[in-house]
PDB file of C-alpha atoms in Angstrom:
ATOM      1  CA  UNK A   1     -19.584 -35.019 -16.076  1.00  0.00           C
ATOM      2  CA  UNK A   2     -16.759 -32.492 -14.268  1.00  0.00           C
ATOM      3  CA  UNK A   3     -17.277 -28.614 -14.647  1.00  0.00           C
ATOM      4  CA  UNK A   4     -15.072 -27.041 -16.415  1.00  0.00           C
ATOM      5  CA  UNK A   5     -12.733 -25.067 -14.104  1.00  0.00           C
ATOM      6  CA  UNK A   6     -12.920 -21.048 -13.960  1.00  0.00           C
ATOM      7  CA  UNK A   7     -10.202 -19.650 -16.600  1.00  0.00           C
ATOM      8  CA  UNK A   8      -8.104 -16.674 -14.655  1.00  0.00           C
ATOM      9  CA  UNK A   9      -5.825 -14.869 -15.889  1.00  0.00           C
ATOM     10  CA  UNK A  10      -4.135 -12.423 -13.024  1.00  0.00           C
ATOM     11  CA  UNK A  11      -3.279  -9.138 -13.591  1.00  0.00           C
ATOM     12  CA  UNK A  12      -0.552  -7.041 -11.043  1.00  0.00           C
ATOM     13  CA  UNK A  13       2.331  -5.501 -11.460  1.00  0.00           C
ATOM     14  CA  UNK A  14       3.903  -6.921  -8.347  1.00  0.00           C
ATOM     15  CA  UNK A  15       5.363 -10.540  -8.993  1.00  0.00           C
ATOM     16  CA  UNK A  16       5.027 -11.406  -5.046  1.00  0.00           C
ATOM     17  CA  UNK A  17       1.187 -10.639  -5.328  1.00  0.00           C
ATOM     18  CA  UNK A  18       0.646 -11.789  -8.852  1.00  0.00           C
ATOM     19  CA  UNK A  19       2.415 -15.825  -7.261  1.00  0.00           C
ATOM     20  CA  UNK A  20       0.810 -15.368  -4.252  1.00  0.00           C
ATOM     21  CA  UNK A  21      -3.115 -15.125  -5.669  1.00  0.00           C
ATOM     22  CA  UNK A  22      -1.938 -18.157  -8.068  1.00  0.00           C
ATOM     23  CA  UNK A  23      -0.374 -20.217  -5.011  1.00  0.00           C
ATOM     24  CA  UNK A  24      -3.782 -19.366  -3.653  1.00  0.00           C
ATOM     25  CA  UNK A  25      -6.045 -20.667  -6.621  1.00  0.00           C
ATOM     26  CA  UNK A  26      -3.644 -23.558  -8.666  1.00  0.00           C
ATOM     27  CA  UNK A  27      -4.542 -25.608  -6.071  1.00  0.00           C
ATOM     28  CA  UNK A  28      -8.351 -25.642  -6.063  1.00  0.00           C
ATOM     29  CA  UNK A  29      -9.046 -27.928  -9.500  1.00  0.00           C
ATOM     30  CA  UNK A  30     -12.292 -25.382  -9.877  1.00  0.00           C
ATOM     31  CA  UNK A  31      -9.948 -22.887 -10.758  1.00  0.00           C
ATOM     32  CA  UNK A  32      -7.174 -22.758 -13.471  1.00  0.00           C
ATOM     33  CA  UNK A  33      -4.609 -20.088 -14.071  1.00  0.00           C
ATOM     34  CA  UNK A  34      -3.746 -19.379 -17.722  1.00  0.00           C
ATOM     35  CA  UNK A  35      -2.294 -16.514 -17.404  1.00  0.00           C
ATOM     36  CA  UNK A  36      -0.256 -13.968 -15.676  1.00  0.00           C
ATOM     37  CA  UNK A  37       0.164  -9.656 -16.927  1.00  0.00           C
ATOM     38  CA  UNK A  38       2.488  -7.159 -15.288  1.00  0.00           C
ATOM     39  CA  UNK A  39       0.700  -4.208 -16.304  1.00  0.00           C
ATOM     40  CA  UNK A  40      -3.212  -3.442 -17.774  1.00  0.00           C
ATOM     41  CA  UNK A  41      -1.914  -3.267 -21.560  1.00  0.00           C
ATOM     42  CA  UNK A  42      -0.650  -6.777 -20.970  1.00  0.00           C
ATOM     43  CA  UNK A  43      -3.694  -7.905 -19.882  1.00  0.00           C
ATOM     44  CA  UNK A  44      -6.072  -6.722 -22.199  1.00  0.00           C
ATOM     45  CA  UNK A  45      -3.549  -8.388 -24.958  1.00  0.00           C
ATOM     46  CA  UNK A  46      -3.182 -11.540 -22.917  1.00  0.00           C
ATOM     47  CA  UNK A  47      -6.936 -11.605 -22.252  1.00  0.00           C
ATOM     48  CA  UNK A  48      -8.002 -11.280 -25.878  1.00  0.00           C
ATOM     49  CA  UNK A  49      -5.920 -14.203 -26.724  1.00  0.00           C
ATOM     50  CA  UNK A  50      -6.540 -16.678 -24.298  1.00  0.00           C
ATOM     51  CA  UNK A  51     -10.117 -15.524 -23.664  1.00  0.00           C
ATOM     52  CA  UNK A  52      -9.910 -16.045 -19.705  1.00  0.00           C
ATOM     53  CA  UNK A  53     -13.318 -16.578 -17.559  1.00  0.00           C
ATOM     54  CA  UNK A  54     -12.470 -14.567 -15.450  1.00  0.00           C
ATOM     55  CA  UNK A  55      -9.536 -11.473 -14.955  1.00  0.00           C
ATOM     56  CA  UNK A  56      -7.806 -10.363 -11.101  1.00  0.00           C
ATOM     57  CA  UNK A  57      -6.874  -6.930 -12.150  1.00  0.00           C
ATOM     58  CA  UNK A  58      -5.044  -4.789  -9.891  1.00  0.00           C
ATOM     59  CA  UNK A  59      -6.422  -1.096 -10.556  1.00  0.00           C
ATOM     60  CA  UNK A  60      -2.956   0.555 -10.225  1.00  0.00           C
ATOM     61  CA  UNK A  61      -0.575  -0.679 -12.703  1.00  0.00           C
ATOM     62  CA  UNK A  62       1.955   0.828 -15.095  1.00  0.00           C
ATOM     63  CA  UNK A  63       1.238   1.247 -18.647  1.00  0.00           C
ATOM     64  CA  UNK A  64      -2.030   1.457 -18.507  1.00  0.00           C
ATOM     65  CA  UNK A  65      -4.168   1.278 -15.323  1.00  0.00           C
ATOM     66  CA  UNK A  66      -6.995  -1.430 -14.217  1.00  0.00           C
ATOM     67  CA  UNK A  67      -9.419   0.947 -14.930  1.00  0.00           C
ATOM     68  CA  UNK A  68      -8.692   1.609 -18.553  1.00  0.00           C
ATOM     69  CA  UNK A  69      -7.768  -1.793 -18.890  1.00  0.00           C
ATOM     70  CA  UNK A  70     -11.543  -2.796 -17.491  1.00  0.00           C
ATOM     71  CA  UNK A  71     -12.886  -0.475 -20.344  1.00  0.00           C
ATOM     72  CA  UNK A  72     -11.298  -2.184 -22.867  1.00  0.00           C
ATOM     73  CA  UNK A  73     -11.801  -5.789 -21.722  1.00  0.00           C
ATOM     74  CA  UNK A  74     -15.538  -4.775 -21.491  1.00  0.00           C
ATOM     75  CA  UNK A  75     -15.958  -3.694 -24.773  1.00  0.00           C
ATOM     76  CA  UNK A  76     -13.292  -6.078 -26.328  1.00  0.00           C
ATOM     77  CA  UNK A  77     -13.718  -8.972 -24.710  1.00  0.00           C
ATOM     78  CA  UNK A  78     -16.857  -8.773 -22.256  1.00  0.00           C
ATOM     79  CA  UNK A  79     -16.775 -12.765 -21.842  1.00  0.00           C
ATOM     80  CA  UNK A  80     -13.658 -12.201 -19.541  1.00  0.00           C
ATOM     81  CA  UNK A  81     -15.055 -10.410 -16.481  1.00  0.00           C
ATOM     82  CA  UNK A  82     -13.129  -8.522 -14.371  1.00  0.00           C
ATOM     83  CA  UNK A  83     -12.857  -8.654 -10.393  1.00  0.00           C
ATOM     84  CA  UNK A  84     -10.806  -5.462  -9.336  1.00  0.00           C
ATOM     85  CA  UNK A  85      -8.351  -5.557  -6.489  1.00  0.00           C
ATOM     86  CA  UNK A  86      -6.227  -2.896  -5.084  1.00  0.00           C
ATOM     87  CA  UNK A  87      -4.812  -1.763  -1.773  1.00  0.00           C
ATOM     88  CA  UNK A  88      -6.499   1.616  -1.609  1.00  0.00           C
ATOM     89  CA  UNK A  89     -10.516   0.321  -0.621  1.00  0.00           C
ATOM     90  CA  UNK A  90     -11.389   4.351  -0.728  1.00  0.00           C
ATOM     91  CA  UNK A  91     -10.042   6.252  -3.712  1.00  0.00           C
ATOM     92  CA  UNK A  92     -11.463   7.111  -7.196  1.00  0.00           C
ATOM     93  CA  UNK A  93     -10.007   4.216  -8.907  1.00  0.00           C
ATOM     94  CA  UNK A  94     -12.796   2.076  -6.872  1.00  0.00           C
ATOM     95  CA  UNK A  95     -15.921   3.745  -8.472  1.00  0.00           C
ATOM     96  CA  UNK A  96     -13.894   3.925 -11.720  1.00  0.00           C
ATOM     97  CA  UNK A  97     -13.464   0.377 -12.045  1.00  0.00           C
ATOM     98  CA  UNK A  98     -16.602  -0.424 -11.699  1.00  0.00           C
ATOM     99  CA  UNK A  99     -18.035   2.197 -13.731  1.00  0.00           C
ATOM    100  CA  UNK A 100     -15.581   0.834 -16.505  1.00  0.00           C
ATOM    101  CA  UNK A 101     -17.277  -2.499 -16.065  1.00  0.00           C
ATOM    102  CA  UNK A 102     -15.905  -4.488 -13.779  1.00  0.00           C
ATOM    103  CA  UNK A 103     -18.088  -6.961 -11.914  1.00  0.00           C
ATOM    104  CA  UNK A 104     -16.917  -6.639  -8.681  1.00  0.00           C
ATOM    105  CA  UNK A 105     -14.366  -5.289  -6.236  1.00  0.00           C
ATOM    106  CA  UNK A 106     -12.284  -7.066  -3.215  1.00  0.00           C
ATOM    107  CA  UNK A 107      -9.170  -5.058  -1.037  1.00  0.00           C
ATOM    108  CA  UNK A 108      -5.818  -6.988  -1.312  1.00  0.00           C
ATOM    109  CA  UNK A 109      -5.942  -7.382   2.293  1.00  0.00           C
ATOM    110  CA  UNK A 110      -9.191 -10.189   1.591  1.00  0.00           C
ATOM    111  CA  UNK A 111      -8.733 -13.601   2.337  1.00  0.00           C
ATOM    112  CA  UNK A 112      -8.216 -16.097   0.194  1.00  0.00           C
ATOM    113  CA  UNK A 113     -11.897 -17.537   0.904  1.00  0.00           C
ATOM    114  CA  UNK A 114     -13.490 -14.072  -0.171  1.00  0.00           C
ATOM    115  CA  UNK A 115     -11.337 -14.183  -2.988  1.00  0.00           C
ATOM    116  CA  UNK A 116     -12.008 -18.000  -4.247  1.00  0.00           C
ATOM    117  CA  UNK A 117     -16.022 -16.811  -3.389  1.00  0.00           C
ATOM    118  CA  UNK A 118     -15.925 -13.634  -5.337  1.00  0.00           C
ATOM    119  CA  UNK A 119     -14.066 -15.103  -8.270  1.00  0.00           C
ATOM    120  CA  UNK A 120     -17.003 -17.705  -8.605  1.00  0.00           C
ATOM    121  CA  UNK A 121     -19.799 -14.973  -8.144  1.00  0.00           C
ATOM    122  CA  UNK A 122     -18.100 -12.284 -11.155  1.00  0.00           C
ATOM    123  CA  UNK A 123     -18.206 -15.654 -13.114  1.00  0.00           C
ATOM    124  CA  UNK A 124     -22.034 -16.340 -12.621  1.00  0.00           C
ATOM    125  CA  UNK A 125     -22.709 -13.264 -14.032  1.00  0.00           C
ATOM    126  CA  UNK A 126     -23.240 -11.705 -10.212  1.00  0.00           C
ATOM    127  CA  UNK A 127     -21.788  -8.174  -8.624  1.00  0.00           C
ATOM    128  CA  UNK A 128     -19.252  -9.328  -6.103  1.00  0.00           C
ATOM    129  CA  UNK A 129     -18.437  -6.312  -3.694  1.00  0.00           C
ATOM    130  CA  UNK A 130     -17.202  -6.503  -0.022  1.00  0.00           C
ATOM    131  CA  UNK A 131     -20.019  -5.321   1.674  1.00  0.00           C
ATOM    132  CA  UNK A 132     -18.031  -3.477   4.022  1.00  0.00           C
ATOM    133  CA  UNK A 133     -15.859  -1.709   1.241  1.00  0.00           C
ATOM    134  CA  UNK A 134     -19.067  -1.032  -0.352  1.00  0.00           C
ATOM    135  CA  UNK A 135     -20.691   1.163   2.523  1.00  0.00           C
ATOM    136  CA  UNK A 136     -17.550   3.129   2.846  1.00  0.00           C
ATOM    137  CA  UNK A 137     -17.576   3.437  -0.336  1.00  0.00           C
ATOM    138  CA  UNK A 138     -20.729   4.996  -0.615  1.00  0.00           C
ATOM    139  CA  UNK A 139     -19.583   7.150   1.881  1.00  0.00           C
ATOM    140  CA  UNK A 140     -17.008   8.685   0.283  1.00  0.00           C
ATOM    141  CA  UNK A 141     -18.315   8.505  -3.168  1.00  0.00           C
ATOM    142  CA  UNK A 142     -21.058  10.977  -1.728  1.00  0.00           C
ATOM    143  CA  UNK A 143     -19.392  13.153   0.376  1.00  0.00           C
ATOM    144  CA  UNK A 144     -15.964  13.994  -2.617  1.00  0.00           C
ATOM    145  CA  UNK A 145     -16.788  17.425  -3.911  1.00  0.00           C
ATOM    146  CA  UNK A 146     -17.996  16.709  -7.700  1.00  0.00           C
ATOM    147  CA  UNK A 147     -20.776  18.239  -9.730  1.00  0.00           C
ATOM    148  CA  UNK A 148     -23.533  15.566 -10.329  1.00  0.00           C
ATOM    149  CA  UNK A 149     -23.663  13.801 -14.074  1.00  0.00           C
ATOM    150  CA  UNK A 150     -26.433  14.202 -16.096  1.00  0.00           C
ATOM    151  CA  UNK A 151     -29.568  11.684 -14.586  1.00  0.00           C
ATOM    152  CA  UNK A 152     -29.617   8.290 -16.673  1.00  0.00           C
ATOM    153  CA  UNK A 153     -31.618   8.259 -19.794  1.00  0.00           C
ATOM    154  CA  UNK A 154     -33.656   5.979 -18.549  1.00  0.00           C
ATOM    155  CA  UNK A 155     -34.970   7.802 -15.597  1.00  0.00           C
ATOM    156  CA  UNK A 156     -37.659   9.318 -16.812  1.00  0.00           C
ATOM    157  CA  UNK A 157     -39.573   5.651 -17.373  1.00  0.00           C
ATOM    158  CA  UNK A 158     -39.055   4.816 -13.466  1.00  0.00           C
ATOM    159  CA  UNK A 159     -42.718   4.892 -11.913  1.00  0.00           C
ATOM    160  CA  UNK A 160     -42.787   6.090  -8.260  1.00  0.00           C
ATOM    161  CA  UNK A 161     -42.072   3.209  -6.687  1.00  0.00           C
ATOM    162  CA  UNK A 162     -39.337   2.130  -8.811  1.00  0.00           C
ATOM    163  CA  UNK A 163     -37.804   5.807  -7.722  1.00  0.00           C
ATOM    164  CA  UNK A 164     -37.840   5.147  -3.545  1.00  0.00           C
ATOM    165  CA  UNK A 165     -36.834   1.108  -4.624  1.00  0.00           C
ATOM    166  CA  UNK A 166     -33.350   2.652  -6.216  1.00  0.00           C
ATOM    167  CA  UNK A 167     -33.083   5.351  -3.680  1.00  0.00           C
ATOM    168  CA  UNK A 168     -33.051   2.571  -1.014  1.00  0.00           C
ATOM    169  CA  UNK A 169     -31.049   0.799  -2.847  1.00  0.00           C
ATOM    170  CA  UNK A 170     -28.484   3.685  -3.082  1.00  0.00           C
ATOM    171  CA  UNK A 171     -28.750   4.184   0.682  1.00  0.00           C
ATOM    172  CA  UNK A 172     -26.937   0.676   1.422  1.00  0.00           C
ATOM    173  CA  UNK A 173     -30.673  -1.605   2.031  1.00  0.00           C
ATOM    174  CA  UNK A 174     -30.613  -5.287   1.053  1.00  0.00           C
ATOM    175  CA  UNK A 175     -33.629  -6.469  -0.423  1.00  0.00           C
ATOM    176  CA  UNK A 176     -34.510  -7.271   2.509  1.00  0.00           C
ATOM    177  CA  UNK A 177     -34.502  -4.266   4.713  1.00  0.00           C
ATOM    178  CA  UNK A 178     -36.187  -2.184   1.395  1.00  0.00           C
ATOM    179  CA  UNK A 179     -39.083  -4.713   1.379  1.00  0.00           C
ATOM    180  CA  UNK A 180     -39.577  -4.060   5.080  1.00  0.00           C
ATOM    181  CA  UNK A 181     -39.281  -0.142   4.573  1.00  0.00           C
ATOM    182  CA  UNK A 182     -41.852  -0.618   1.871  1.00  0.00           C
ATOM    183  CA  UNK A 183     -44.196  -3.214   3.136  1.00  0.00           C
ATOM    184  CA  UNK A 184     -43.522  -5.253   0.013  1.00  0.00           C
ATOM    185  CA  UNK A 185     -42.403  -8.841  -0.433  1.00  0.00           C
ATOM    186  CA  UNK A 186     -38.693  -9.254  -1.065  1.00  0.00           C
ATOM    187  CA  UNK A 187     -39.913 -11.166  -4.372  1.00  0.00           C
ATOM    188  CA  UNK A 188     -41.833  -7.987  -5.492  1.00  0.00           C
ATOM    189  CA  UNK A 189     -38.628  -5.747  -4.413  1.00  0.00           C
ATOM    190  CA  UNK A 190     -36.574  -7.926  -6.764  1.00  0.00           C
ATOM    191  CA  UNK A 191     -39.094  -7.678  -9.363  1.00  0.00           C
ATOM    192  CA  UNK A 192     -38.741  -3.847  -8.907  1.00  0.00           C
ATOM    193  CA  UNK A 193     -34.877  -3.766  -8.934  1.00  0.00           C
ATOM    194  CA  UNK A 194     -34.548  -5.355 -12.739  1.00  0.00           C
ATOM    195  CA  UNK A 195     -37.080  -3.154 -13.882  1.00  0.00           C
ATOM    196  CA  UNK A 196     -35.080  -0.524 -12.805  1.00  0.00           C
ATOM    197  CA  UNK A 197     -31.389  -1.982 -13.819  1.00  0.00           C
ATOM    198  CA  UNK A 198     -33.262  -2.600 -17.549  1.00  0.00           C
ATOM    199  CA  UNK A 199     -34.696   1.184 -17.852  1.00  0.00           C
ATOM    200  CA  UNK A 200     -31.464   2.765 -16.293  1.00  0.00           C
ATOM    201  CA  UNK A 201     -29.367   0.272 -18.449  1.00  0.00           C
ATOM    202  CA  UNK A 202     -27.006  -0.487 -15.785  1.00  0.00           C
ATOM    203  CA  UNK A 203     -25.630  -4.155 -15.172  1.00  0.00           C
ATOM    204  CA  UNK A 204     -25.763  -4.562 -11.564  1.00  0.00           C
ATOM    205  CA  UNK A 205     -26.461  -3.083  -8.027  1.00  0.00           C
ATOM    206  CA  UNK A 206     -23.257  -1.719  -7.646  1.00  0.00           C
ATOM    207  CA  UNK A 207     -23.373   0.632 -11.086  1.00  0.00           C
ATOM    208  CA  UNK A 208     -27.022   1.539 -10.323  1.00  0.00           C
ATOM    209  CA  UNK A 209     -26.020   3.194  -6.687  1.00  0.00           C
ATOM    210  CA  UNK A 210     -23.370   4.881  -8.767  1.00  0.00           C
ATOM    211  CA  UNK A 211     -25.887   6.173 -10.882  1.00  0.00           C
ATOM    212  CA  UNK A 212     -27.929   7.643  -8.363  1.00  0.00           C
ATOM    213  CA  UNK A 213     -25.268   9.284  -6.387  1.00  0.00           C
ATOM    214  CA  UNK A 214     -24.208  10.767  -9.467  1.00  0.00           C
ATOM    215  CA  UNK A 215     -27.119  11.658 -10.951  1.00  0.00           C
ATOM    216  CA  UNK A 216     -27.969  13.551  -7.527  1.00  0.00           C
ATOM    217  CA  UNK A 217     -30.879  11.040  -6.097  1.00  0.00           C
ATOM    218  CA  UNK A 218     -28.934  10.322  -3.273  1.00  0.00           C
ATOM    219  CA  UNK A 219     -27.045  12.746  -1.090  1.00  0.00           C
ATOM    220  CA  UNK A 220     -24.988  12.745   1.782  1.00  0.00           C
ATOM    221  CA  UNK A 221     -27.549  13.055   4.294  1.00  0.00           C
ATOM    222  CA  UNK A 222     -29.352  10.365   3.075  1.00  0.00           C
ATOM    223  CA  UNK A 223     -26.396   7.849   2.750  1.00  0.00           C
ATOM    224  CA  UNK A 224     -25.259   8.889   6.571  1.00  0.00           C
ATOM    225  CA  UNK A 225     -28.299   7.718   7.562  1.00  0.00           C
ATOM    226  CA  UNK A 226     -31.109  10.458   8.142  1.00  0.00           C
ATOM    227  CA  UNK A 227     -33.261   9.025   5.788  1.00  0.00           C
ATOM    228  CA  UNK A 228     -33.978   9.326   1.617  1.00  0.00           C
ATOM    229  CA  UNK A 229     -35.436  12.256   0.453  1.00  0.00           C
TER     230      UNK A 229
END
């Protein structure tokens, strides 16, 4: 029996870009275009009627932006999940989109394998984010003068452990790297890391090292490399 293919509606207020990702997908049968929106209102509307898999928004449109758009598909139609793309890898709008919900994050200047790969990851339910947009991103994110947000509700119900797993986490380790730092196995560190995404009620890795550089867990020093704590 054939899979369905992945139902994407693209979202970008240039028309060059917006034919250019669908040149890039139409002709992969795993993927299926249904849809094309020139600004975020258009989406949202667009996505609510034809229920797409999956949604390419662009984070700067007119109207209203990917990031407000992303809030409202999330909470209007969270079945469509969003991959954000924009040209600017390093501004606010970044960490805004994904705070707003989107699954993942790829620059414009991606290729069209990274793209194909990270549309089928947002659709598994998985955070798709360049890794190297994501450690500049930290970067950044840390080091922008801004008063920390109030700690997750959750964070009182992290044990120890479960504190120096997320700061880890925070500081750009794979599983891999935090097990070593630890002296765990990777399959306890994982066991550790959706303990911690339930009690912080966040969705992915992405929104929980948000939540720790905002909630003041992490700081600059630590993400540049000298070490948590």
């Amino acid at each position: 029996m054939t899979e369905a293919p992945i139902r994407v509606l693209i979202a970008d207020d240039q028309p060059l870009v917006r034919r250019g990702l669908s040149l890039i997908l139409s002709p992969d049968p795993s993927f299926e275009v249904v849809g094309e929106a020139e600004n975020g209102a258009q989406a949202v509307a667009l996505a609510r009627r034809l229920r797409p898999d999956v949604v390419v928004m662009d984070i700067r449109m007119p109207v209203l932006d990917g990031v407000a758009a992303t809030g409202e598909l999330a909470a209007a139609v969270p079945g469509s999940r969003v991959l954000a793309l924009s040209t600017f890898d390093m501004d606010e709008y970044v960490v805004g989109a994904l705070r707003a919900g989107a699954y993942g994050f790829l620059p414009k200047d991606s290729s069209p394998e990274d793209l194909s790969a990270a549309i089928r990851t947002v659709h598994a339910g998985e955070a798709a984010v360049a890794p190297r947009l994501l450690t500049r991103l930290i970067s950044t994110f840390v080091t922008a003068p801004r008063d920390p947000r109030p700690a997750p509700t959750g964070l009182g119900e992290l044990t120890p452990r479960e504190v120096e797993v997320w700061r880890l986490m925070a500081t750009g380790l794979d599983n891999t790297e935090i097990a070593r730092a630890l002296e765990l196995s990777p399959s306890t560190v994982k066991n550790h890391i959706t303990r911690i995404f339930d009690k912080l009620a966040v969705r992915d890795r992405a929104q929980a090292v948000i939540a720790a550089y905002e909630s003041g867990l992490v700081t600059a020093r630590a993400a540049a490399g000298e070490g948590p704590g």
